[in-house]
Amino acid sequence: QVQLLESGGGLVQAGGSLRLSCLFSGRAFTMYAVGWFRQAPGNERDFVAAINWNGGSKEYADSVKGRFTVSRDNTRNTVDLQMDSLKPGDTALYYCAADWQGDGTTWFPHKEAEYDFWGLGTQVTVSS
């Protein structure tokens, strides 16, 4: 059974940085793409960033391009999200999710329904 655990959230001032980490527990980590999503109060959950199984392909939401960087370490079963130049609008509960790539199907990183497993989230609050 796959489990995901997010960490690294917190309170930061606008312009600051945070680094979120997603720890994957289970088998075949390298067969999964991993995405980051976020949900602010009263809003739907939105795509933030994603990385494919070997880190060779990355996708970002337009709102975070140039500020956030996603990376993975397949020796440690982790996927990190480095968040720089944070804005109050980045305040949300951040989730990581794993998408099984073992069947060779086309990768749709932005589509929430594609993801098979989800963590419980870590809160990021950016003060102005």
XYZ file of C-alpha atoms in Angstrom:
128
model
C 0.000 0.000 0.000
C 1.331 3.432 -0.952
C 1.372 6.232 1.592
C 2.440 9.825 1.075
C 3.528 12.201 3.818
C 4.015 15.906 3.227
C 6.212 18.082 5.421
C 7.842 21.497 5.429
C 4.829 23.767 5.581
C 4.648 26.776 7.858
C 4.219 30.511 8.176
C 6.430 32.777 6.087
C 6.433 36.427 5.086
C 5.782 37.492 1.528
C 8.964 37.212 -0.510
C 10.251 34.358 1.583
C 10.846 30.697 0.769
C 9.730 27.289 1.925
C 10.696 23.796 0.834
C 8.018 21.141 0.964
C 8.867 17.469 0.913
C 6.744 14.440 0.019
C 7.896 11.090 1.392
C 6.635 8.041 -0.511
C 6.190 4.765 1.370
C 5.529 1.602 -0.576
C 6.817 -0.253 -3.581
C 7.983 0.924 -6.980
C 8.412 4.637 -6.334
C 10.107 5.037 -9.716
C 6.938 3.840 -11.442
C 5.025 6.890 -10.208
C 4.852 10.459 -11.346
C 4.240 12.818 -8.442
C 2.221 15.992 -8.431
C 1.666 18.862 -6.033
C -1.753 20.445 -5.647
C -3.072 23.125 -3.321
C -6.401 24.171 -1.907
C -7.190 27.513 -0.335
C -10.264 27.917 1.884
C -13.417 28.157 -0.197
C -11.600 27.203 -3.391
C -11.208 24.048 -5.426
C -7.988 22.078 -5.328
C -5.622 23.320 -8.033
C -2.614 21.869 -9.790
C 0.750 23.368 -8.793
C 3.564 21.228 -10.210
C 4.416 17.678 -11.211
C 7.409 15.542 -12.092
C 7.575 12.315 -14.036
C 9.175 9.080 -12.874
C 12.798 9.975 -13.600
C 12.663 13.742 -13.196
C 13.118 14.292 -16.907
C 9.796 16.037 -17.371
C 8.293 18.721 -15.160
C 5.115 20.736 -15.374
C 4.083 23.900 -13.546
C 0.972 25.984 -13.165
C 1.353 29.394 -14.788
C 0.910 31.057 -11.413
C 4.069 29.467 -9.992
C 6.376 29.276 -13.017
C 9.727 30.856 -12.270
C 9.099 30.770 -8.514
C 8.581 27.077 -7.679
C 10.837 24.147 -8.557
C 9.907 20.480 -8.282
C 12.558 17.778 -7.926
C 12.805 14.151 -6.869
C 15.347 11.858 -5.303
C 14.652 8.263 -6.261
C 17.222 6.993 -3.762
C 15.291 8.558 -0.874
C 11.737 8.176 -2.246
C 11.104 11.883 -1.950
C 9.749 14.674 -4.111
C 10.455 18.245 -3.053
C 8.800 21.524 -3.956
C 11.055 24.541 -3.517
C 8.904 27.650 -3.237
C 10.566 31.041 -3.606
C 9.225 34.589 -3.810
C 6.125 33.500 -1.985
C 2.996 35.615 -2.166
C -0.067 35.796 0.098
C -1.991 34.173 -2.766
C 0.127 31.039 -2.303
C -1.512 30.426 1.064
C -3.163 27.007 0.934
C -3.078 23.421 2.075
C -0.535 21.685 -0.168
C -0.959 18.047 -1.157
C 1.300 15.632 -2.955
C -0.143 12.829 -5.027
C 1.229 9.811 -6.901
C 0.185 8.753 -10.389
C 1.021 5.185 -11.512
C 2.962 5.244 -14.774
C 3.634 1.534 -15.040
C 0.994 0.944 -17.705
C 2.676 3.336 -20.121
C -0.371 5.531 -20.625
C -0.106 9.192 -21.503
C 0.762 11.409 -18.600
C -1.760 14.123 -17.735
C -0.055 15.877 -14.810
C -2.701 18.571 -14.368
C -5.611 16.160 -14.011
C -6.476 15.443 -10.409
C -8.422 12.306 -11.319
C -5.259 10.714 -12.750
C -3.638 10.441 -9.347
C -3.985 7.218 -7.399
C -2.746 8.141 -3.931
C -2.823 11.346 -1.919
C -1.221 12.671 1.215
C -3.074 14.549 3.924
C -1.470 17.891 3.147
C 0.764 20.479 4.765
C -0.333 24.048 5.449
C 1.493 26.991 3.892
C 0.614 30.465 5.086
C 2.178 33.559 3.545
C 1.693 36.823 5.417
C 1.768 40.214 3.732
